[in-house]
Each structure stands twice: as C-alpha cells, then as structure tokens.
Coordinates of C-alpha atoms in Angstrom, one line a residue:
Chain A
M1 CA -62.3 -39.1 84.4
N2 CA -59.5 -38.4 82.1
N3 CA -56.3 -39.4 83.8
M4 CA -53.9 -37.8 81.4
P5 CA -52.8 -34.9 83.6
A6 CA -51.7 -37.3 86.3
I7 CA -50.0 -39.6 83.9
L8 CA -48.1 -36.6 82.5
V9 CA -46.5 -35.9 85.8
L10 CA -46.3 -39.4 87.2
A11 CA -44.8 -41.2 84.2
P12 CA -41.3 -39.7 84.8
L13 CA -41.7 -40.1 88.6
L14 CA -42.3 -43.9 88.2
G15 CA -39.7 -43.9 85.5
A16 CA -37.1 -42.5 87.9
F17 CA -38.0 -45.2 90.4
F18 CA -37.7 -48.1 87.9
A19 CA -34.6 -46.6 86.3
C20 CA -33.0 -46.6 89.7
L21 CA -33.8 -50.3 90.2
A22 CA -32.9 -51.2 86.7
A23 CA -29.4 -49.8 87.1
W24 CA -28.7 -52.7 89.5
I25 CA -29.5 -55.2 86.7
Q26 CA -27.9 -53.4 83.8
K27 CA -26.7 -49.9 83.5
Q28 CA -27.9 -49.4 80.0
L29 CA -31.5 -50.3 81.0
S30 CA -32.0 -47.1 83.0
Y31 CA -31.6 -45.0 79.8
Y32 CA -34.3 -46.9 78.0
I33 CA -36.6 -46.6 80.9
A34 CA -36.0 -42.9 81.0
L35 CA -36.7 -42.7 77.3
A36 CA -39.9 -44.7 77.6
A37 CA -41.1 -42.6 80.6
M38 CA -40.5 -39.4 78.8
A39 CA -42.2 -40.7 75.6
V40 CA -45.3 -41.5 77.7
S41 CA -45.2 -38.1 79.3
C42 CA -44.8 -36.4 76.0
F43 CA -47.7 -38.2 74.5
A44 CA -49.9 -37.3 77.6
A45 CA -48.9 -33.7 77.3
V46 CA -49.9 -33.5 73.6
S47 CA -53.2 -35.3 74.4
V48 CA -53.9 -32.9 77.2
L49 CA -53.1 -29.9 75.0
T50 CA -55.6 -31.1 72.3
D51 CA -58.2 -31.8 74.9
V52 CA -57.8 -28.3 76.5
I53 CA -58.0 -26.6 73.1
T54 CA -61.2 -28.4 72.2
S55 CA -63.0 -28.6 75.6
G56 CA -61.5 -26.0 77.9
T57 CA -59.7 -26.0 81.2
M58 CA -59.0 -29.4 82.8
Q59 CA -59.2 -30.0 86.5
Y60 CA -57.8 -33.1 87.9
R61 CA -58.3 -33.9 91.6
M62 CA -55.4 -35.8 93.0
A63 CA -56.6 -38.9 94.8
G64 CA -60.2 -37.7 94.4
W65 CA -60.0 -35.0 97.1
A66 CA -62.1 -32.0 96.1
P67 CA -60.3 -28.6 96.0
P68 CA -59.7 -26.4 98.0
M69 CA -58.8 -29.1 100.5
G70 CA -57.3 -31.5 98.0
I71 CA -54.4 -30.8 95.6
E72 CA -55.6 -30.1 92.2
L73 CA -53.9 -30.2 88.8
R74 CA -55.4 -27.4 86.8
I75 CA -54.4 -27.3 83.2
D76 CA -55.6 -24.4 81.0
L77 CA -54.3 -23.3 77.6
L78 CA -51.2 -21.6 79.0
N79 CA -49.8 -24.5 81.0
A80 CA -50.9 -27.1 78.5
M81 CA -48.6 -25.3 76.0
V82 CA -45.7 -25.1 78.5
L83 CA -46.2 -28.8 79.4
V84 CA -45.8 -29.8 75.8
L85 CA -42.7 -27.6 75.5
I86 CA -41.1 -29.2 78.7
S87 CA -41.9 -32.8 77.9
A88 CA -40.9 -32.5 74.2
I89 CA -37.6 -30.8 75.0
A90 CA -36.8 -33.3 77.8
F91 CA -37.6 -36.2 75.4
V92 CA -35.6 -34.9 72.5
N93 CA -32.7 -34.0 74.8
L94 CA -32.5 -37.6 76.1
V95 CA -32.1 -38.8 72.5
A96 CA -29.5 -36.1 71.7
S97 CA -27.5 -36.4 74.9
V98 CA -26.9 -40.1 75.4
K99 CA -23.5 -39.9 73.7
N100 CA -22.6 -36.8 75.7
V101 CA -23.4 -38.5 78.9
E102 CA -21.4 -41.5 77.9
Q103 CA -18.4 -39.3 77.2
E104 CA -18.6 -37.0 80.2
I105 CA -20.0 -39.1 83.1
S106 CA -20.1 -42.7 81.9
D107 CA -19.6 -44.0 85.4
R108 CA -22.6 -42.1 86.8
A109 CA -24.9 -42.4 83.8
P110 CA -27.8 -44.3 85.7
S111 CA -27.8 -41.6 88.5
F112 CA -27.8 -39.0 85.8
Y113 CA -31.0 -40.4 84.2
V114 CA -32.7 -40.9 87.5
M115 CA -32.0 -37.3 88.6
Y116 CA -32.9 -36.0 85.1
L117 CA -36.3 -37.7 85.3
L118 CA -36.9 -36.2 88.8
F119 CA -35.9 -32.8 87.5
V120 CA -38.5 -33.1 84.7
V121 CA -41.1 -34.3 87.2
G122 CA -40.5 -31.1 89.2
L123 CA -40.8 -28.9 86.1
L124 CA -44.0 -30.6 84.9
G125 CA -45.5 -30.5 88.4
V126 CA -44.7 -26.8 88.8
T127 CA -46.5 -26.2 85.5
A128 CA -49.5 -28.4 86.1
T129 CA -50.3 -27.8 89.7
G130 CA -53.1 -25.6 90.9
D131 CA -52.0 -25.4 94.5
L132 CA -49.6 -22.8 95.9
F133 CA -47.8 -24.9 98.4
N134 CA -47.5 -27.8 96.1
L135 CA -45.8 -25.4 93.7
Y136 CA -43.2 -24.7 96.3
V137 CA -42.5 -28.3 96.9
L138 CA -42.1 -29.0 93.2
I139 CA -39.9 -26.0 92.8
E140 CA -37.7 -27.4 95.4
I141 CA -37.7 -30.9 93.8
T142 CA -36.6 -29.2 90.5
S143 CA -33.9 -27.2 92.3
L144 CA -32.5 -30.1 94.4
T145 CA -32.1 -32.2 91.3
S146 CA -30.5 -29.4 89.4
Y147 CA -28.0 -28.8 92.2
T148 CA -26.9 -32.5 92.1
L149 CA -26.8 -32.6 88.3
I150 CA -24.8 -29.4 88.0
A151 CA -22.3 -30.8 90.5
L152 CA -21.7 -33.7 88.2
G153 CA -20.1 -31.4 85.6
D154 CA -16.6 -29.8 85.6
K155 CA -14.7 -31.6 88.4
D156 CA -12.9 -28.5 89.6
R157 CA -15.5 -25.8 89.5
A158 CA -19.0 -27.4 89.2
P159 CA -19.4 -28.3 92.9
L160 CA -18.6 -24.7 93.9
A161 CA -20.9 -23.3 91.3
A162 CA -23.7 -25.7 92.5
L163 CA -23.1 -24.6 96.1
N164 CA -23.5 -21.0 95.3
Y165 CA -26.6 -21.9 93.4
I166 CA -27.9 -23.6 96.5
F167 CA -27.4 -20.6 98.7
I168 CA -29.3 -18.3 96.3
G169 CA -31.9 -20.9 95.3
V170 CA -32.8 -21.5 99.0
I171 CA -33.2 -17.8 99.5
G172 CA -35.5 -17.6 96.5
A173 CA -37.6 -20.6 97.4
S174 CA -37.9 -19.4 101.0
F175 CA -39.1 -16.0 100.0
Y176 CA -41.8 -17.7 97.9
L177 CA -42.7 -19.9 100.8
L178 CA -43.0 -16.9 103.1
G179 CA -45.2 -15.2 100.6
V180 CA -47.5 -18.2 100.5
G181 CA -47.6 -18.1 104.3
Y182 CA -48.9 -14.5 104.1
L183 CA -51.4 -15.5 101.5
Y184 CA -52.6 -18.3 103.7
I185 CA -53.0 -16.0 106.7
T186 CA -55.2 -13.6 104.7
T187 CA -57.2 -16.1 102.7
G188 CA -57.1 -19.4 104.6
S189 CA -56.6 -21.3 101.3
L190 CA -53.9 -22.6 99.2
N191 CA -55.7 -23.4 96.0
M192 CA -54.9 -20.9 93.4
A193 CA -58.4 -20.4 92.0
D194 CA -59.9 -20.3 95.5
V195 CA -57.2 -17.7 96.7
A196 CA -57.9 -15.6 93.6
V197 CA -61.7 -15.4 94.5
I198 CA -61.0 -14.5 98.1
L199 CA -58.3 -11.9 97.2
K200 CA -60.8 -9.9 95.2
G201 CA -62.5 -8.8 98.4
I202 CA -59.4 -7.8 100.3
Q203 CA -57.2 -6.0 97.7
G204 CA -56.3 -3.1 99.9
S205 CA -54.7 -5.3 102.6
S206 CA -51.0 -4.7 103.3
A207 CA -50.6 -8.4 104.0
V208 CA -51.6 -9.2 100.5
L209 CA -49.1 -6.7 99.2
T210 CA -46.4 -8.3 101.3
A211 CA -47.4 -11.7 100.0
F212 CA -47.2 -10.5 96.4
I213 CA -43.8 -8.9 96.8
L214 CA -42.3 -11.9 98.6
C215 CA -43.7 -14.4 96.0
I216 CA -42.6 -12.4 93.0
L217 CA -39.2 -11.7 94.6
G218 CA -38.7 -15.4 95.2
V219 CA -39.6 -16.3 91.7
W220 CA -37.3 -13.6 90.3
I221 CA -34.4 -15.0 92.2
K222 CA -35.2 -18.4 90.8
M223 CA -35.4 -17.1 87.3
A224 CA -32.2 -15.1 87.5
L225 CA -33.6 -11.7 86.8
F226 CA -30.7 -9.2 86.9
P227 CA -29.3 -8.3 89.5
L228 CA -30.3 -11.6 91.1
H229 CA -28.6 -13.6 88.3
V230 CA -25.1 -14.1 89.7
W231 CA -25.6 -17.9 90.2
L232 CA -26.7 -18.6 86.6
P233 CA -23.7 -18.2 84.3
N234 CA -21.4 -20.4 86.4
A235 CA -24.0 -23.0 87.2
Y236 CA -25.0 -23.4 83.5
A237 CA -21.5 -23.2 82.1
F238 CA -20.0 -25.9 84.4
A239 CA -22.9 -28.3 84.3
P240 CA -22.5 -31.5 82.2
V241 CA -23.7 -30.6 78.8
G242 CA -26.5 -33.2 78.8
F243 CA -28.1 -31.3 81.7
A244 CA -27.1 -27.8 80.6
R245 CA -29.1 -28.4 77.4
V246 CA -32.3 -29.0 79.4
V247 CA -31.9 -26.7 82.3
A248 CA -30.9 -23.6 80.2
P249 CA -34.1 -23.6 78.1
L250 CA -36.5 -24.9 80.7
M251 CA -35.7 -23.8 84.3
T252 CA -35.8 -20.0 83.8
K253 CA -38.8 -20.3 81.4
V254 CA -40.8 -22.3 83.8
M255 CA -40.1 -19.7 86.5
V256 CA -41.4 -17.0 84.1
Y257 CA -44.5 -19.2 83.7
V258 CA -44.9 -19.2 87.5
M259 CA -44.6 -15.4 87.5
V260 CA -47.3 -15.1 84.8
R261 CA -49.5 -17.6 86.6
L262 CA -49.2 -15.7 89.9
M263 CA -49.9 -12.4 88.1
V264 CA -52.8 -13.5 85.9
T265 CA -54.5 -16.2 87.9
V266 CA -53.7 -15.6 91.6
F267 CA -53.4 -11.9 92.1
G268 CA -55.1 -10.7 89.0
L269 CA -53.8 -8.2 86.5
E270 CA -56.3 -5.6 87.7
Y271 CA -54.8 -5.7 91.2
I272 CA -51.3 -5.5 90.0
F273 CA -51.7 -2.7 87.4
E274 CA -54.5 -0.6 89.0
T275 CA -54.0 -1.0 92.8
L276 CA -50.2 -1.3 92.9
N277 CA -47.9 1.2 91.4
L278 CA -45.0 -1.0 90.6
A279 CA -45.2 -1.7 86.9
D280 CA -42.9 1.2 85.8
A281 CA -40.2 0.3 88.2
V282 CA -40.3 -3.3 87.1
V283 CA -40.1 -2.4 83.4
W284 CA -37.1 -0.3 84.2
L285 CA -35.6 -3.3 86.0
A286 CA -36.2 -5.4 83.0
V287 CA -34.6 -2.8 80.8
T288 CA -31.5 -2.9 83.0
A289 CA -31.6 -6.7 82.9
I290 CA -31.7 -6.7 79.1
L291 CA -28.9 -4.3 78.7
A292 CA -26.7 -5.7 81.4
G293 CA -27.2 -9.3 80.1
A294 CA -26.4 -8.3 76.5
F295 CA -23.4 -6.2 77.3
T296 CA -21.9 -8.7 79.8
A297 CA -22.3 -11.3 77.1
L298 CA -20.1 -9.1 74.8
F299 CA -17.1 -9.6 77.2
Q300 CA -17.3 -13.4 77.4
K301 CA -14.6 -15.5 75.8
D302 CA -16.4 -18.8 76.1
L303 CA -19.4 -19.8 74.1
K304 CA -21.3 -21.4 77.0
K305 CA -20.8 -18.3 79.2
M306 CA -21.9 -16.1 76.4
L307 CA -25.1 -18.0 76.0
A308 CA -25.7 -18.0 79.7
Y309 CA -25.6 -14.2 79.7
I310 CA -28.0 -14.2 76.7
I311 CA -30.4 -16.1 78.9
V312 CA -30.1 -13.3 81.5
C313 CA -31.0 -10.8 78.8
E314 CA -33.9 -12.9 77.5
I315 CA -35.4 -13.1 81.0
G316 CA -35.5 -9.3 80.9
Y317 CA -37.6 -9.5 77.7
M318 CA -40.2 -11.7 79.3
V319 CA -40.4 -9.9 82.7
G320 CA -40.6 -6.6 81.0
G321 CA -43.3 -7.8 78.6
A322 CA -45.4 -9.3 81.3
W323 CA -45.2 -6.0 83.3
L324 CA -46.1 -3.6 80.5
G325 CA -49.7 -3.9 81.6
N326 CA -51.3 -4.5 78.2
S327 CA -52.3 -7.7 76.5
L328 CA -49.8 -7.2 73.6
G329 CA -46.9 -7.2 76.1
M330 CA -48.3 -10.2 77.9
T331 CA -48.8 -12.0 74.6
G332 CA -45.2 -11.3 73.7
A333 CA -44.0 -12.6 77.0
I334 CA -46.0 -15.8 76.8
L335 CA -45.0 -16.4 73.2
H336 CA -41.4 -15.8 74.2
I337 CA -41.6 -18.5 76.8
L338 CA -42.2 -21.0 74.0
N339 CA -39.8 -19.4 71.5
D340 CA -37.0 -18.8 73.9
G341 CA -37.2 -22.4 75.1
L342 CA -36.8 -23.6 71.5
M343 CA -34.0 -21.2 70.6
T344 CA -32.0 -21.7 73.7
F345 CA -32.4 -25.5 73.3
A346 CA -31.2 -25.4 69.7
L347 CA -28.2 -23.3 70.7
F348 CA -27.2 -25.6 73.6
L349 CA -27.8 -28.7 71.3
A350 CA -25.2 -27.2 68.9
V351 CA -22.9 -26.4 71.8
G352 CA -23.2 -30.0 73.0
N353 CA -22.3 -31.3 69.6
I354 CA -19.2 -29.0 69.6
I355 CA -18.2 -30.2 73.0
Y356 CA -18.7 -33.8 71.9
M357 CA -16.2 -33.4 69.1
R358 CA -13.8 -30.8 70.5
R359 CA -14.2 -30.8 74.3
Q360 CA -13.7 -27.0 74.5
T361 CA -16.0 -24.1 73.9
A362 CA -13.6 -21.1 74.4
F363 CA -13.7 -18.8 71.4
S364 CA -10.1 -19.7 70.5
D365 CA -11.1 -23.4 70.1
L366 CA -13.9 -22.7 67.7
S367 CA -11.9 -21.9 64.5
G368 CA -12.8 -23.9 61.4
L369 CA -16.0 -25.2 62.8
F370 CA -18.1 -24.4 59.7
A371 CA -15.9 -26.6 57.6
A372 CA -15.7 -29.4 60.2
M373 CA -19.3 -29.5 61.4
P374 CA -21.5 -27.9 58.7
W375 CA -24.8 -29.3 59.9
T376 CA -24.3 -28.4 63.6
M377 CA -23.3 -24.9 62.5
A378 CA -26.3 -24.6 60.3
G379 CA -28.5 -25.3 63.3
F380 CA -26.5 -22.9 65.4
V381 CA -26.8 -20.1 62.8
L382 CA -30.5 -20.6 62.6
A383 CA -31.0 -20.4 66.3
G384 CA -28.6 -17.4 66.5
L385 CA -30.7 -15.6 63.9
S386 CA -33.8 -16.4 65.9
I387 CA -32.3 -14.9 69.0
I388 CA -31.3 -11.8 67.0
G389 CA -34.9 -11.7 65.7
V390 CA -34.7 -12.3 62.0
P391 CA -38.0 -13.3 60.3
P392 CA -39.3 -16.0 59.7
T393 CA -37.7 -17.5 62.8
C394 CA -39.9 -17.5 65.9
G395 CA -37.7 -15.0 67.8
F396 CA -38.9 -12.3 65.5
F397 CA -42.6 -12.7 66.3
S398 CA -42.4 -12.6 70.1
K399 CA -40.1 -9.6 69.8
W400 CA -42.6 -7.9 67.5
Y401 CA -45.4 -8.3 70.1
L402 CA -43.1 -7.1 72.8
V403 CA -42.1 -4.0 70.8
L404 CA -45.8 -3.3 69.9
G405 CA -46.7 -3.7 73.6
A406 CA -44.0 -1.3 74.6
F407 CA -45.2 1.3 72.2
E408 CA -48.8 0.9 73.3
A409 CA -47.8 1.3 77.0
G410 CA -45.6 4.3 76.1
A411 CA -42.6 2.4 77.5
Y412 CA -40.1 3.6 74.8
H413 CA -37.1 2.8 77.0
F414 CA -38.2 -0.9 76.9
A415 CA -38.6 -0.8 73.1
A416 CA -35.2 0.8 72.8
A417 CA -33.7 -1.8 75.1
L418 CA -35.2 -4.6 72.9
I419 CA -33.7 -3.1 69.7
I420 CA -30.3 -2.4 71.3
S421 CA -30.1 -5.9 72.7
S422 CA -31.0 -7.3 69.3
L423 CA -28.1 -5.4 67.8
V424 CA -25.8 -6.5 70.5
C425 CA -26.9 -10.1 69.9
A426 CA -26.2 -9.7 66.2
V427 CA -22.7 -8.5 67.0
L428 CA -22.2 -11.4 69.4
F429 CA -23.4 -14.1 67.0
F430 CA -21.6 -12.7 64.0
K431 CA -18.4 -12.6 66.1
V432 CA -18.8 -16.3 66.7
F433 CA -19.7 -17.0 63.1
E434 CA -16.6 -15.1 62.0
I435 CA -14.3 -17.2 64.2
C436 CA -16.0 -20.4 63.1
F437 CA -16.1 -19.5 59.4
F438 CA -13.0 -17.5 58.5
E439 CA -10.3 -18.6 60.9
A440 CA -8.7 -21.9 59.8
D441 CA -8.5 -24.7 62.2
S442 CA -5.1 -24.2 63.9
G443 CA -4.9 -27.4 65.8
A444 CA -4.5 -31.1 64.8
G445 CA -1.7 -30.5 62.3
D446 CA -3.7 -32.0 59.4
H447 CA -2.5 -31.1 55.9
N448 CA -5.9 -30.0 54.9
P449 CA -8.0 -29.6 58.0
A450 CA -10.7 -27.5 56.4
K451 CA -11.8 -30.4 54.2
V452 CA -12.1 -33.0 56.9
I453 CA -15.7 -33.2 58.1
T454 CA -15.9 -34.4 61.7
E455 CA -19.5 -34.1 62.3
A456 CA -21.4 -35.1 65.4
P457 CA -23.3 -38.4 65.5
V458 CA -26.6 -38.7 63.6
S459 CA -28.8 -38.8 66.7
M460 CA -27.5 -35.4 67.8
L461 CA -27.8 -33.9 64.4
A462 CA -31.3 -35.2 63.9
S463 CA -32.4 -33.7 67.2
L464 CA -30.9 -30.4 66.2
G465 CA -32.6 -30.6 62.9
L466 CA -35.9 -31.3 64.5
V467 CA -35.6 -28.3 66.8
S468 CA -34.6 -26.1 63.9
V469 CA -37.7 -27.1 62.0
A470 CA -39.7 -26.3 65.2
I471 CA -38.1 -22.9 65.4
I472 CA -39.2 -22.1 61.8
A473 CA -42.6 -23.7 62.4
A474 CA -43.2 -21.7 65.6
G475 CA -42.4 -18.6 63.5
I476 CA -44.7 -19.4 60.6
Y477 CA -47.6 -20.5 62.9
A478 CA -47.0 -17.7 65.5
G479 CA -50.3 -16.2 64.5
T480 CA -52.1 -19.5 65.0
I481 CA -50.5 -20.0 68.4
V482 CA -51.5 -16.5 69.6
D483 CA -55.0 -16.9 68.3
T484 CA -55.8 -20.4 69.7
I485 CA -53.8 -20.4 72.9
I486 CA -52.6 -17.1 74.2
L487 CA -55.5 -14.7 73.5
P488 CA -58.2 -17.1 74.7
F489 CA -56.1 -17.6 77.9
L490 CA -55.8 -13.9 78.5
Q491 CA -59.5 -13.2 78.2
Chain B
M1 CA -42.5 4.8 120.7
S2 CA -45.5 4.0 122.9
D3 CA -47.4 2.9 119.8
I4 CA -44.7 0.6 118.6
L5 CA -44.2 -1.4 121.8
P6 CA -47.7 -2.9 121.9
L7 CA -47.4 -3.8 118.3
I8 CA -44.2 -5.6 118.9
V9 CA -45.6 -7.5 121.9
A10 CA -48.8 -8.4 120.1
K11 CA -47.1 -9.7 117.0
Y12 CA -43.9 -11.0 118.7
N13 CA -43.9 -14.2 116.6
F14 CA -43.4 -12.1 113.4
W15 CA -40.6 -10.1 114.9
L16 CA -38.9 -13.2 116.1
Y17 CA -39.0 -14.9 112.8
I18 CA -37.7 -11.8 111.0
I19 CA -34.8 -11.5 113.5
L20 CA -33.9 -15.2 113.0
M21 CA -34.2 -14.8 109.3
M22 CA -31.9 -11.9 109.3
I23 CA -29.4 -13.7 111.4
G24 CA -29.4 -16.5 108.9
L25 CA -29.1 -14.1 105.9
Y26 CA -26.3 -12.3 107.6
A27 CA -24.4 -15.6 108.1
M28 CA -25.0 -16.5 104.5
I29 CA -23.7 -13.2 103.2
A30 CA -20.9 -12.3 105.6
K31 CA -19.3 -15.6 106.7
N32 CA -16.2 -16.8 105.0
N33 CA -16.5 -20.4 105.9
L34 CA -18.8 -22.5 103.7
M35 CA -20.0 -24.6 106.7
K36 CA -21.0 -21.4 108.5
K37 CA -22.8 -20.3 105.5
L38 CA -24.7 -23.6 105.4
V39 CA -25.6 -23.2 109.1
G40 CA -26.9 -19.7 108.3
M41 CA -29.0 -21.2 105.5
N42 CA -30.5 -23.6 107.9
I43 CA -31.3 -20.9 110.4
F44 CA -32.9 -18.9 107.5
Q45 CA -35.1 -21.9 106.6
T46 CA -36.0 -22.7 110.2
A47 CA -37.2 -19.1 110.8
I48 CA -39.8 -19.6 108.1
I49 CA -40.8 -23.0 109.5
L50 CA -41.3 -21.3 112.9
F51 CA -43.3 -18.6 111.3
Y52 CA -45.7 -21.1 109.8
V53 CA -45.9 -23.1 113.1
S54 CA -46.8 -19.9 115.0
I55 CA -49.6 -18.9 112.6
G56 CA -51.5 -22.1 113.3
Y57 CA -51.7 -21.3 117.0
K58 CA -54.9 -20.0 118.7
H59 CA -55.3 -18.8 122.3
G60 CA -56.9 -21.4 124.5
A61 CA -57.1 -24.0 121.8
T62 CA -55.9 -27.6 122.1
I63 CA -54.3 -30.1 119.7
P64 CA -56.5 -30.9 116.7
I65 CA -57.6 -34.4 117.8
I66 CA -61.4 -34.8 118.2
Q67 CA -62.4 -36.5 121.4
G68 CA -64.0 -39.9 120.9
G69 CA -61.9 -40.8 117.9
H70 CA -63.0 -42.9 114.9
G71 CA -66.6 -44.1 114.7
G72 CA -67.3 -42.9 118.3
H73 CA -70.7 -41.3 118.8
S74 CA -69.4 -38.5 120.9
A75 CA -67.6 -36.9 118.0
H76 CA -70.8 -36.6 116.0
D77 CA -73.0 -35.7 118.9
A78 CA -71.0 -32.8 120.3
V79 CA -70.8 -29.7 118.2
I80 CA -67.2 -29.1 117.1
H81 CA -66.0 -25.6 117.3
A82 CA -63.0 -24.8 115.1
A83 CA -61.9 -22.2 117.6
D84 CA -61.2 -25.0 120.1
Y85 CA -58.5 -26.6 118.0
I86 CA -55.2 -25.4 116.7
N87 CA -55.1 -25.1 112.9
P88 CA -53.2 -28.2 111.9
L89 CA -52.7 -27.3 108.2
P90 CA -49.6 -25.0 108.6
H91 CA -48.0 -27.7 110.8
V92 CA -48.6 -30.4 108.2
L93 CA -47.2 -28.1 105.5
M94 CA -44.1 -27.6 107.6
L95 CA -43.4 -31.4 107.8
T96 CA -42.9 -31.2 104.0
A97 CA -40.8 -28.0 104.3
I98 CA -38.6 -29.7 106.9
V99 CA -38.0 -32.6 104.6
V100 CA -37.1 -30.2 101.8
S101 CA -34.7 -28.3 104.1
V102 CA -33.1 -31.5 105.3
A103 CA -32.6 -32.6 101.7
T104 CA -31.1 -29.3 100.7
F105 CA -28.8 -29.3 103.7
G106 CA -27.7 -32.9 102.8
V107 CA -27.0 -32.0 99.2
A108 CA -25.1 -28.9 100.2
M109 CA -23.0 -30.8 102.7
A110 CA -22.2 -33.5 100.1
L111 CA -21.0 -30.7 97.8
C112 CA -18.9 -29.3 100.7
V113 CA -17.2 -32.7 101.0
R114 CA -16.5 -32.7 97.3
I115 CA -15.0 -29.2 97.5
Y116 CA -12.9 -30.0 100.5
Q117 CA -11.5 -33.2 98.8
R118 CA -10.6 -31.1 95.8
Y119 CA -9.2 -28.0 97.4
Q120 CA -8.4 -28.9 101.0
T121 CA -10.2 -25.9 102.3
L122 CA -13.7 -24.5 102.9
E123 CA -12.7 -20.9 103.4
E124 CA -14.1 -18.9 100.6
D125 CA -11.2 -16.5 100.0
E126 CA -8.7 -19.4 99.9
L127 CA -11.0 -21.3 97.5
R128 CA -11.2 -18.3 95.2
M129 CA -7.4 -18.1 95.2
R130 CA -6.9 -21.8 94.4
V131 CA -9.5 -21.8 91.7
S132 CA -7.9 -18.9 89.9
E133 CA -4.4 -20.4 90.4
R134 CA -5.6 -23.5 88.6
I135 CA -6.9 -21.5 85.7
T136 CA -3.6 -19.6 85.3
H137 CA -1.6 -22.8 85.5
E138 CA -3.6 -24.5 82.7

C-alpha cells in the first residue's frame, strides 16, 4: 500500500512534536525541523499528484479500518492539486520568512514554528480527508492555530483582532458541525462518498436541504464571503507577516476547496442546480462580494489592508464561478484556487520584504520603493498585474474561464462585476505603483536616497522570484492544468 | 396551533437546542463584556453538543456495551439487535467536539488576559475608545 497520503499529513504533525522538543535543546533547531518536515510533506504531495494523474483516485485507509466506519484519506485530482499548492507555499514561506520571524517575534520563534506546522497539518488534512466529521476537526485545528498565530502579531491590536476572529470562526465551524449532524441523521454515515450515494435516494428531504444550507453557510463564514468577511481584514493585517503570508493565500482558498468538494462530491451538482433554486441568489451574493471588496479596497490607506480587501473580492470570484452552474464556471473557480493562491502569496511575500526593510506599509511610507527595492517591486508588479488579469500571468486565464462561464449561464451581472473589479484593481495597483515609483523617498535624510538600494535578503528575493516564475508558468500551462486535472475531475 | 404543539413535544430536543443556541448567539452579539461573549460562545457550542447527544438516543435502549464482554460466548450466541442499544457514534464524535470547544475557550481566555493586560478593560466600547485613542496619539 502506498503510504504517501498519510506521510503527507503526518510529516508536519510529527515535525511539530519534534520541533517543540528540540526548542528545549536549541531554539534554532526547531526551524530546521520545521523545514525538513515541510520538505518531506512537499515531496509526498508531488508524488501523490503524479500518482493520481497516472493511476486515478487514491484511497488511504487510516489504520487499516475500511470506510465507511474508518476514516479515509481520499485524494483525487482536485485535492492532489490543492495539496501540492499548500505544501509548496508553506515550504517556500518557511524559507522566505525566517528573517521576518527573527525580526518580529524572535523570543517566540520556536512556538511560531510549532504552531505553523500544526496549521499546515490542519490545511493538508482538510484537503486530504474523505470524512465529514474529520473535516470539522481539522478545520478547527487550522482555526485554533491561526488564532494563536494572529495574536502573536501587532502587540496592541492583534489579540483583539484574533478574539473577534474566534467569535466568528466558532459560529462558522459550529454551523458546519450542525449541518454534518443533519446529514448523519438522514444518512447514518460520515464518509463523503458513502453519504453521496445515500443522498441520491432522498433528495427531496427537507433535512438534507437544512444540512446543505448549514454546511455551506459555515464554510462561507470561514472563507469570509461578504457580508461575513468582517473578521478578515484586521486579522490578516495585524498578524505577524511570516504568518500572514501563508494564511492569506491558503486559508480562504482551502475553504473554497471545501465548498467545491461539498458541492461536487457530497451533495452533487445535479441536486444543487436542479432540485434547489438557490444558484441565482448566490451569484448575486458573489457579485456584491466582488464589488464591495473591490470598492472598500479603494478606501484603504495601508497596503496590507488593501490586499486583505482584495482577498474578499477574489472570494467572490470563486464562489460566483462555482455557483454559475456550468462546467466553465466551475473550471474557472477551481483554476482560480490555484492562481489566487500563487498571486496572493507573491503579493504578501513582497509586502513581507517591504516590512522587513521599512517596518511600515501605510501608503505614505511606500515612497521611493522602486529605487530602493527594485527586485521586490518587480515581483509585486507581476503579482499585481496577475490580480488585474493581464496575460500571460495566470490571473488572466481563470478570469477568462469565469467570464466565459458567466456568458454561458447568462449571468451578465457576474461578468460585469468581474470586469469592473478588474478595473478597480488596476486603479488600486497603479495607485500603489505611482507612490512607489514617482514619489521620492522623504525619510532618512540621505543626500541621494533614490540611488541607495536597500534590498531584502537573498532568501526572500529568491522565494519571490520562484513564485513569480510559478505565476507565469501557471499562466502558460493553464490549458494543460485544465485538461489534465480540472476537466477529468469534473466528469 | 393544535398542529404545532405535538410537533414541539415530539421533537423537543431540536427545539431545546435551537433555544440554547440562540441564547448563546444573542450573548455573543449583544453583550458588551468580552467574558460574557465568551460564555455565550460556550453555550452556543454546548447546544450543538447536546443536539448530537440527543440524536443517538433510542426509546427503551440501553448503553452500547454487549453483555458477556470480550471473548465471551454469550455475545456470539445471542442475536444482537441494534435497536436495543443507544447509537454510540454521535457521543464519541462529541468527545472530540468537547475537546475542540475547550481548546477554543482556552485560547480565547488567554487572549482576554492579553487584552486586559494591555488595556485594563474587557468592556468592548471602552476597548474601542482606547484603541482609537492610541492611533490618534501616534
């Protein structure tokens, strides 16, 4: 039996345990253990992805118990792709953020790495599991670790932001748990594949409808779909940057994955789009989310806050695409999970570099950045263009599928929202570029500040470079990704 | 009205958990003190735990331990009717959920301590005032 799916999730878990012990011997050790654990996990994820592409869905029985009694890791094309995304981003971020962690929370560095690994365990587990209750537990592991990590940030405001996140996060997870309860009452099973088979016979049941609404509502709260997004901007803006870099691209995207999984695998698209009459309302909700996120981002005066609202806007893209009810929209939404993860990661990597050199990210502190940090800004511009949707960056292709899907479904308001938000994003990013490029560096009092290059350390730049290459590559190979991963999954 | 009453009585566990849940939600939304909000959160989670516990119950059933125990012949000889035993699975699930809710409560209280140390208050309106004061001072 191929043990890679288990290694994938267990490597960071064991790593967290040993990193915790190693901190007693020497603080620096916990970082290297974290790095090694993530490298193992990353390797396992890639090997699982290649296996799944060549030989189809992988089922791993935890401890040898057969489903539906036992807990099963079930990895098909969709979650194999998301698993690679998670483990790769978490690994690269460890390399990139070690200096940020030293600068911001040097006294707590070992606890940071332990919690970081547990956070990644949660994300990987959520993605890999084939069991509904297991999914809840892993969502809570992810959330609990993110509460603690966010609280490590800004001393004045991070604890308050984290506490607000707890209140809303608990409501979200509880709704999901309640939905699972209703599913259990009606089907008597918790295994996703098993539940899906039983649900086919009882689609008219109002208990199933309740279960569906509760589960989806819970996941929406966790993914910060407007108007349930209020916790996100503060939580992400005040988190330590080493964590913001990984939570911003991954947390919301994994929740989108959970939504897609519930829709496609558990409840079935047929049930959602033919029996229920909710799709139009949800697409409208996504339209509001896109517009509200984009326009609120316009009023922000801090780079991190602005990016946080862009995430709210991007969530609207994915939810809307998934609910359009055709395979183009779903393809766009799934492709956007990958692309948005990469783009947001690149943006936050650049923000982390800026914070490392300047400590501040208010717009007034960004002047002269192009001259001072040319490589960081090059990465930032590339990721910004990708968010706007300029080819050949990957952001263009997922948007293309989403727009095509919107036209096919006749959801012109969704297509319009996509285009308007792209324009607003263009305004947003060019505003930042303008500040960084044209306004001379006011501070420091140097004679010729524009000439002084104060670039971030090589490890951070290399990570940003790698992700920038990935953004272009994901754009160029978008067709291959769709043909080998997404379309076979949807059939 | 005469239709609703039997419905309420027959499914009283559902009504009870919804009432408890709403009490918790009300406290989380309306209370000004962070500790009270936390207590509301706990009630909210407990309501769901009670819901799960109640769905495992069957009329006239007993605890799910088979008479005769391990390796005993009686367990294999006698036919076991699932209807005679309470469904243990939801109860076992709730052990995990209880652990999760205790952990969440612990983290939340630790954050409250941090907030109190920093601002000397847990009242939300005062907190909001002091946070904004700090920003204008800087």
